[in-house]
PDB file of C-alpha atoms in Angstrom:
ATOM      1  CA  UNK A   1     102.561  83.078  82.555  1.00 45.00           C
ATOM      2  CA  UNK A   2      99.963  80.933  84.576  1.00 52.00           C
ATOM      3  CA  UNK A   3     100.473  82.117  88.057  1.00 66.00           C
ATOM      4  CA  UNK A   4      98.071  84.901  89.121  1.00 83.00           C
ATOM      5  CA  UNK A   5     101.254  86.719  90.730  1.00 86.00           C
ATOM      6  CA  UNK A   6     102.928  86.947  87.215  1.00 91.00           C
ATOM      7  CA  UNK A   7     100.554  89.535  86.090  1.00 91.00           C
ATOM      8  CA  UNK A   8     102.250  91.989  88.277  1.00 95.00           C
ATOM      9  CA  UNK A   9     105.629  91.375  86.667  1.00 96.00           C
ATOM     10  CA  UNK A  10     105.840  94.001  83.859  1.00 96.00           C
ATOM     11  CA  UNK A  11     108.030  93.202  80.982  1.00 97.00           C
ATOM     12  CA  UNK A  12     108.781  96.070  78.581  1.00 97.00           C
ATOM     13  CA  UNK A  13     110.914  95.965  75.458  1.00 95.00           C
ATOM     14  CA  UNK A  14     111.943  98.649  73.004  1.00 91.00           C
ATOM     15  CA  UNK A  15     111.853 101.495  75.471  1.00 92.00           C
ATOM     16  CA  UNK A  16     115.471 102.216  74.928  1.00 88.00           C
ATOM     17  CA  UNK A  17     117.062 103.052  71.631  1.00 90.00           C
ATOM     18  CA  UNK A  18     120.094 100.684  70.799  1.00 89.00           C
ATOM     19  CA  UNK A  19     122.313 103.777  70.404  1.00 92.00           C
ATOM     20  CA  UNK A  20     121.389 104.709  74.045  1.00 91.00           C
ATOM     21  CA  UNK A  21     122.153 101.096  75.313  1.00 91.00           C
ATOM     22  CA  UNK A  22     125.512 101.149  73.332  1.00 91.00           C
ATOM     23  CA  UNK A  23     126.706 104.395  74.799  1.00 93.00           C
ATOM     24  CA  UNK A  24     125.586 103.339  78.170  1.00 92.00           C
ATOM     25  CA  UNK A  25     127.430 100.186  78.038  1.00 91.00           C
ATOM     26  CA  UNK A  26     130.527 101.835  76.509  1.00 92.00           C
ATOM     27  CA  UNK A  27     130.612 104.406  79.321  1.00 93.00           C
ATOM     28  CA  UNK A  28     130.236 101.801  82.146  1.00 92.00           C
ATOM     29  CA  UNK A  29     132.863  99.454  80.633  1.00 90.00           C
ATOM     30  CA  UNK A  30     135.290 102.170  80.884  1.00 91.00           C
ATOM     31  CA  UNK A  31     134.684 102.807  84.676  1.00 91.00           C
ATOM     32  CA  UNK A  32     137.592 101.548  86.659  1.00 91.00           C
ATOM     33  CA  UNK A  33     137.059  98.320  88.573  1.00 86.00           C
ATOM     34  CA  UNK A  34     137.956 100.072  91.758  1.00 89.00           C
ATOM     35  CA  UNK A  35     134.942 102.481  91.316  1.00 91.00           C
ATOM     36  CA  UNK A  36     132.742  99.376  91.843  1.00 90.00           C
ATOM     37  CA  UNK A  37     132.154  97.934  95.238  1.00 87.00           C
ATOM     38  CA  UNK A  38     131.084  94.490  96.197  1.00 84.00           C
ATOM     39  CA  UNK A  39     127.459  93.829  96.381  1.00 79.00           C
ATOM     40  CA  UNK A  40     126.101  93.528  99.888  1.00 75.00           C
ATOM     41  CA  UNK A  41     123.238  91.524 101.208  1.00 76.00           C
ATOM     42  CA  UNK A  42     120.951  93.742 103.521  1.00 70.00           C
ATOM     43  CA  UNK A  43     118.421  92.146 105.715  1.00 60.00           C
ATOM     44  CA  UNK A  44     117.149  92.391 109.167  1.00 54.00           C
ATOM     45  CA  UNK A  45     119.461  89.605 110.343  1.00 59.00           C
ATOM     46  CA  UNK A  46     122.757  91.117 109.353  1.00 53.00           C
ATOM     47  CA  UNK A  47     122.423  94.879 110.006  1.00 56.00           C
ATOM     48  CA  UNK A  48     126.237  95.291 109.549  1.00 52.00           C
ATOM     49  CA  UNK A  49     125.845  94.607 105.933  1.00 54.00           C
ATOM     50  CA  UNK A  50     128.476  91.983 105.445  1.00 56.00           C
ATOM     51  CA  UNK A  51     129.561  90.887 101.995  1.00 54.00           C
ATOM     52  CA  UNK A  52     127.997  87.346 101.602  1.00 63.00           C
ATOM     53  CA  UNK A  53     129.571  85.941  98.378  1.00 65.00           C
ATOM     54  CA  UNK A  54     127.994  82.627  98.893  1.00 73.00           C
ATOM     55  CA  UNK A  55     124.655  84.431  98.427  1.00 79.00           C
ATOM     56  CA  UNK A  56     125.546  87.492  96.111  1.00 82.00           C
ATOM     57  CA  UNK A  57     128.520  87.710  93.928  1.00 82.00           C
ATOM     58  CA  UNK A  58     128.160  91.007  91.888  1.00 85.00           C
ATOM     59  CA  UNK A  59     130.098  94.301  91.510  1.00 88.00           C
ATOM     60  CA  UNK A  60     127.996  97.536  92.225  1.00 89.00           C
ATOM     61  CA  UNK A  61     128.382 100.985  90.787  1.00 92.00           C
ATOM     62  CA  UNK A  62     126.188 103.512  92.629  1.00 92.00           C
ATOM     63  CA  UNK A  63     124.924 106.279  90.331  1.00 93.00           C
ATOM     64  CA  UNK A  64     123.959 109.561  92.052  1.00 90.00           C
ATOM     65  CA  UNK A  65     122.017 112.585  90.549  1.00 90.00           C
ATOM     66  CA  UNK A  66     124.243 114.851  92.611  1.00 91.00           C
ATOM     67  CA  UNK A  67     127.533 113.326  91.265  1.00 90.00           C
ATOM     68  CA  UNK A  68     130.395 115.794  90.640  1.00 92.00           C
ATOM     69  CA  UNK A  69     130.731 113.873  87.326  1.00 91.00           C
ATOM     70  CA  UNK A  70     128.330 115.440  84.893  1.00 94.00           C
ATOM     71  CA  UNK A  71     128.551 112.317  82.662  1.00 93.00           C
ATOM     72  CA  UNK A  72     127.297 110.123  85.759  1.00 93.00           C
ATOM     73  CA  UNK A  73     124.424 112.789  86.258  1.00 95.00           C
ATOM     74  CA  UNK A  74     123.563 112.346  82.479  1.00 95.00           C
ATOM     75  CA  UNK A  75     123.372 108.540  82.823  1.00 95.00           C
ATOM     76  CA  UNK A  76     121.457 108.700  86.036  1.00 95.00           C
ATOM     77  CA  UNK A  77     118.870 110.945  84.267  1.00 95.00           C
ATOM     78  CA  UNK A  78     118.586 108.721  81.297  1.00 94.00           C
ATOM     79  CA  UNK A  79     118.198 105.713  83.199  1.00 95.00           C
ATOM     80  CA  UNK A  80     115.712 107.325  85.433  1.00 95.00           C
ATOM     81  CA  UNK A  81     113.589 108.485  82.522  1.00 95.00           C
ATOM     82  CA  UNK A  82     113.501 104.999  81.014  1.00 95.00           C
ATOM     83  CA  UNK A  83     112.290 103.578  84.354  1.00 95.00           C
ATOM     84  CA  UNK A  84     109.589 106.248  84.739  1.00 95.00           C
ATOM     85  CA  UNK A  85     108.445 105.724  81.098  1.00 96.00           C
ATOM     86  CA  UNK A  86     108.167 101.932  81.938  1.00 96.00           C
ATOM     87  CA  UNK A  87     106.464 102.686  85.196  1.00 96.00           C
ATOM     88  CA  UNK A  88     103.641 104.611  83.176  1.00 95.00           C
ATOM     89  CA  UNK A  89     103.128 101.465  81.164  1.00 96.00           C
ATOM     90  CA  UNK A  90     103.153  99.403  84.271  1.00 97.00           C
ATOM     91  CA  UNK A  91     100.521 101.802  85.957  1.00 96.00           C
ATOM     92  CA  UNK A  92      98.070 101.139  82.944  1.00 95.00           C
ATOM     93  CA  UNK A  93      98.136  97.470  83.772  1.00 94.00           C
ATOM     94  CA  UNK A  94      98.143  98.024  87.653  1.00 94.00           C
ATOM     95  CA  UNK A  95      96.348 101.300  88.304  1.00 94.00           C
ATOM     96  CA  UNK A  96      96.980 101.169  92.116  1.00 93.00           C
ATOM     97  CA  UNK A  97     100.637 100.994  91.688  1.00 92.00           C
ATOM     98  CA  UNK A  98     102.426 104.111  92.830  1.00 89.00           C
ATOM     99  CA  UNK A  99     106.002 105.325  93.454  1.00 86.00           C
ATOM    100  CA  UNK A 100     107.128 108.320  95.468  1.00 82.00           C
ATOM    101  CA  UNK A 101     110.553 108.378  94.190  1.00 86.00           C
ATOM    102  CA  UNK A 102     113.547 106.384  92.765  1.00 90.00           C
ATOM    103  CA  UNK A 103     115.668 105.542  95.950  1.00 84.00           C
ATOM    104  CA  UNK A 104     118.615 104.604  93.894  1.00 88.00           C
ATOM    105  CA  UNK A 105     120.031 103.651  90.532  1.00 94.00           C
ATOM    106  CA  UNK A 106     122.932 100.989  90.521  1.00 93.00           C
ATOM    107  CA  UNK A 107     124.896  99.452  87.547  1.00 93.00           C
ATOM    108  CA  UNK A 108     125.540  95.816  88.421  1.00 90.00           C
ATOM    109  CA  UNK A 109     128.292  93.907  86.935  1.00 89.00           C
ATOM    110  CA  UNK A 110     128.122  90.256  86.958  1.00 86.00           C
ATOM    111  CA  UNK A 111     131.521  88.573  86.203  1.00 83.00           C
ATOM    112  CA  UNK A 112     132.076  84.897  85.485  1.00 83.00           C
ATOM    113  CA  UNK A 113     130.419  82.831  88.158  1.00 84.00           C
ATOM    114  CA  UNK A 114     128.532  85.994  89.432  1.00 83.00           C
ATOM    115  CA  UNK A 115     124.951  85.338  90.916  1.00 84.00           C
ATOM    116  CA  UNK A 116     122.341  86.552  93.357  1.00 83.00           C
ATOM    117  CA  UNK A 117     120.390  83.699  95.151  1.00 88.00           C
ATOM    118  CA  UNK A 118     116.751  84.159  95.873  1.00 89.00           C
ATOM    119  CA  UNK A 119     116.061  87.237  97.779  1.00 88.00           C
ATOM    120  CA  UNK A 120     113.478  90.079  97.929  1.00 89.00           C
ATOM    121  CA  UNK A 121     114.314  93.838  97.548  1.00 86.00           C
ATOM    122  CA  UNK A 122     112.292  95.072 100.451  1.00 86.00           C
ATOM    123  CA  UNK A 123     113.446  94.977 104.090  1.00 77.00           C
ATOM    124  CA  UNK A 124     113.489  97.109 107.040  1.00 73.00           C
ATOM    125  CA  UNK A 125     116.740  98.910 106.032  1.00 75.00           C
ATOM    126  CA  UNK A 126     115.762  99.230 102.487  1.00 74.00           C
ATOM    127  CA  UNK A 127     112.077 100.091 102.130  1.00 81.00           C
ATOM    128  CA  UNK A 128     110.998  99.447  98.571  1.00 87.00           C
ATOM    129  CA  UNK A 129     107.775  98.960  97.011  1.00 90.00           C
ATOM    130  CA  UNK A 130     108.640  98.347  93.320  1.00 95.00           C
ATOM    131  CA  UNK A 131     111.836  97.117  91.665  1.00 94.00           C
ATOM    132  CA  UNK A 132     113.134  97.903  88.140  1.00 96.00           C
ATOM    133  CA  UNK A 133     115.726  96.032  86.399  1.00 95.00           C
ATOM    134  CA  UNK A 134     116.875  97.299  83.051  1.00 95.00           C
ATOM    135  CA  UNK A 135     118.995  94.875  81.112  1.00 92.00           C
ATOM    136  CA  UNK A 136     121.737  96.461  79.097  1.00 90.00           C
ATOM    137  CA  UNK A 137     123.263  93.471  77.305  1.00 86.00           C
ATOM    138  CA  UNK A 138     122.662  89.840  76.731  1.00 78.00           C
ATOM    139  CA  UNK A 139     125.961  88.737  75.231  1.00 81.00           C
ATOM    140  CA  UNK A 140     126.696  86.310  78.213  1.00 81.00           C
ATOM    141  CA  UNK A 141     125.823  82.972  79.520  1.00 81.00           C
ATOM    142  CA  UNK A 142     123.326  82.828  82.436  1.00 81.00           C
ATOM    143  CA  UNK A 143     121.917  85.957  83.812  1.00 83.00           C
ATOM    144  CA  UNK A 144     118.290  85.244  83.494  1.00 87.00           C
ATOM    145  CA  UNK A 145     116.028  86.657  86.118  1.00 93.00           C
ATOM    146  CA  UNK A 146     114.071  83.899  87.808  1.00 94.00           C
ATOM    147  CA  UNK A 147     111.119  84.361  90.086  1.00 96.00           C
ATOM    148  CA  UNK A 148     109.824  81.882  92.750  1.00 94.00           C
ATOM    149  CA  UNK A 149     106.014  82.311  92.561  1.00 93.00           C
ATOM    150  CA  UNK A 150     104.171  79.864  94.804  1.00 89.00           C
ATOM    151  CA  UNK A 151     107.035  77.434  94.284  1.00 90.00           C
ATOM    152  CA  UNK A 152     106.860  77.723  90.605  1.00 90.00           C
ATOM    153  CA  UNK A 153     109.879  79.126  88.636  1.00 93.00           C
ATOM    154  CA  UNK A 154     109.104  81.853  86.401  1.00 93.00           C
ATOM    155  CA  UNK A 155     112.070  82.874  83.999  1.00 94.00           C
ATOM    156  CA  UNK A 156     112.395  86.207  82.362  1.00 94.00           C
ATOM    157  CA  UNK A 157     114.954  85.715  79.560  1.00 91.00           C
ATOM    158  CA  UNK A 158     117.469  88.301  79.058  1.00 90.00           C
ATOM    159  CA  UNK A 159     117.145  90.668  76.233  1.00 92.00           C
ATOM    160  CA  UNK A 160     119.134  93.961  75.731  1.00 91.00           C
ATOM    161  CA  UNK A 161     116.949  96.908  76.489  1.00 93.00           C
ATOM    162  CA  UNK A 162     114.447  95.130  78.515  1.00 94.00           C
ATOM    163  CA  UNK A 163     112.785  96.574  81.510  1.00 96.00           C
ATOM    164  CA  UNK A 164     111.414  94.507  84.251  1.00 97.00           C
ATOM    165  CA  UNK A 165     109.217  96.051  86.959  1.00 97.00           C
ATOM    166  CA  UNK A 166     107.776  94.044  89.913  1.00 96.00           C
ATOM    167  CA  UNK A 167     106.680  94.395  93.437  1.00 95.00           C
ATOM    168  CA  UNK A 168     109.677  94.405  95.822  1.00 93.00           C
ATOM    169  CA  UNK A 169     107.946  92.558  98.628  1.00 93.00           C
ATOM    170  CA  UNK A 170     107.914  88.952  99.984  1.00 92.00           C
ATOM    171  CA  UNK A 171     105.666  87.554  97.253  1.00 94.00           C
ATOM    172  CA  UNK A 172     108.327  88.096  94.716  1.00 95.00           C
ATOM    173  CA  UNK A 173     111.555  86.395  95.678  1.00 94.00           C
ATOM    174  CA  UNK A 174     113.851  86.363  92.674  1.00 94.00           C
ATOM    175  CA  UNK A 175     117.494  85.438  91.680  1.00 92.00           C
ATOM    176  CA  UNK A 176     119.958  86.081  88.872  1.00 89.00           C
ATOM    177  CA  UNK A 177     121.019  82.784  87.386  1.00 84.00           C
TER     178      UNK A 177
END
C-alpha cells in the first residue's frame, strides 16, 4: 500500500471462527428472497431514494437488534461484536478514530452481475464516519472491494472472514467489482 490514504483502511483476518461464518451463511442463505429488498442509492441529489440498478445492483437484508426474531437478534449481536473487536484493533492504529454507535448492520447479497459502482458511505441523509465490511464468503467471481485513492485503484481481495474498516467520507470512494 503506497498511498498515504491506505493507512486508514484496516484489513483484519481471523476475527471470526470458521464455524461462525458457516452458521451465518447457512442462516442467511435460508432467508426468503422476499425478505431482501433492492439496494437503494442514497445521496443529496435523489432524496426519494430511487433504486438505481445502473449504479447499484444488490439485495439487502436489514438486521435489527429489536427484531421479533431472536435468531436475527442473535446474528445482529454476533456481527456487532465482530465489528467492535475489529474497531478495537483499528483504534490502536488510528487512536483518534471514534464511533458513537453502530447505525445499521445489513446483509448484502450480490447475485450474478451484481455490483456497486464508486460511491462513498457518508451523505447528508446517512451521516457515517466509519464503514465496516465483513466478507462472509469468497466462493464467487468478482466481488473485490476497490478504492479510488488519489486516482489510484487499491484492491482489497476477498477472503472469508475478512473485516475491512475505513472512513466513510469523500476521501474513500469505493466499489464492489
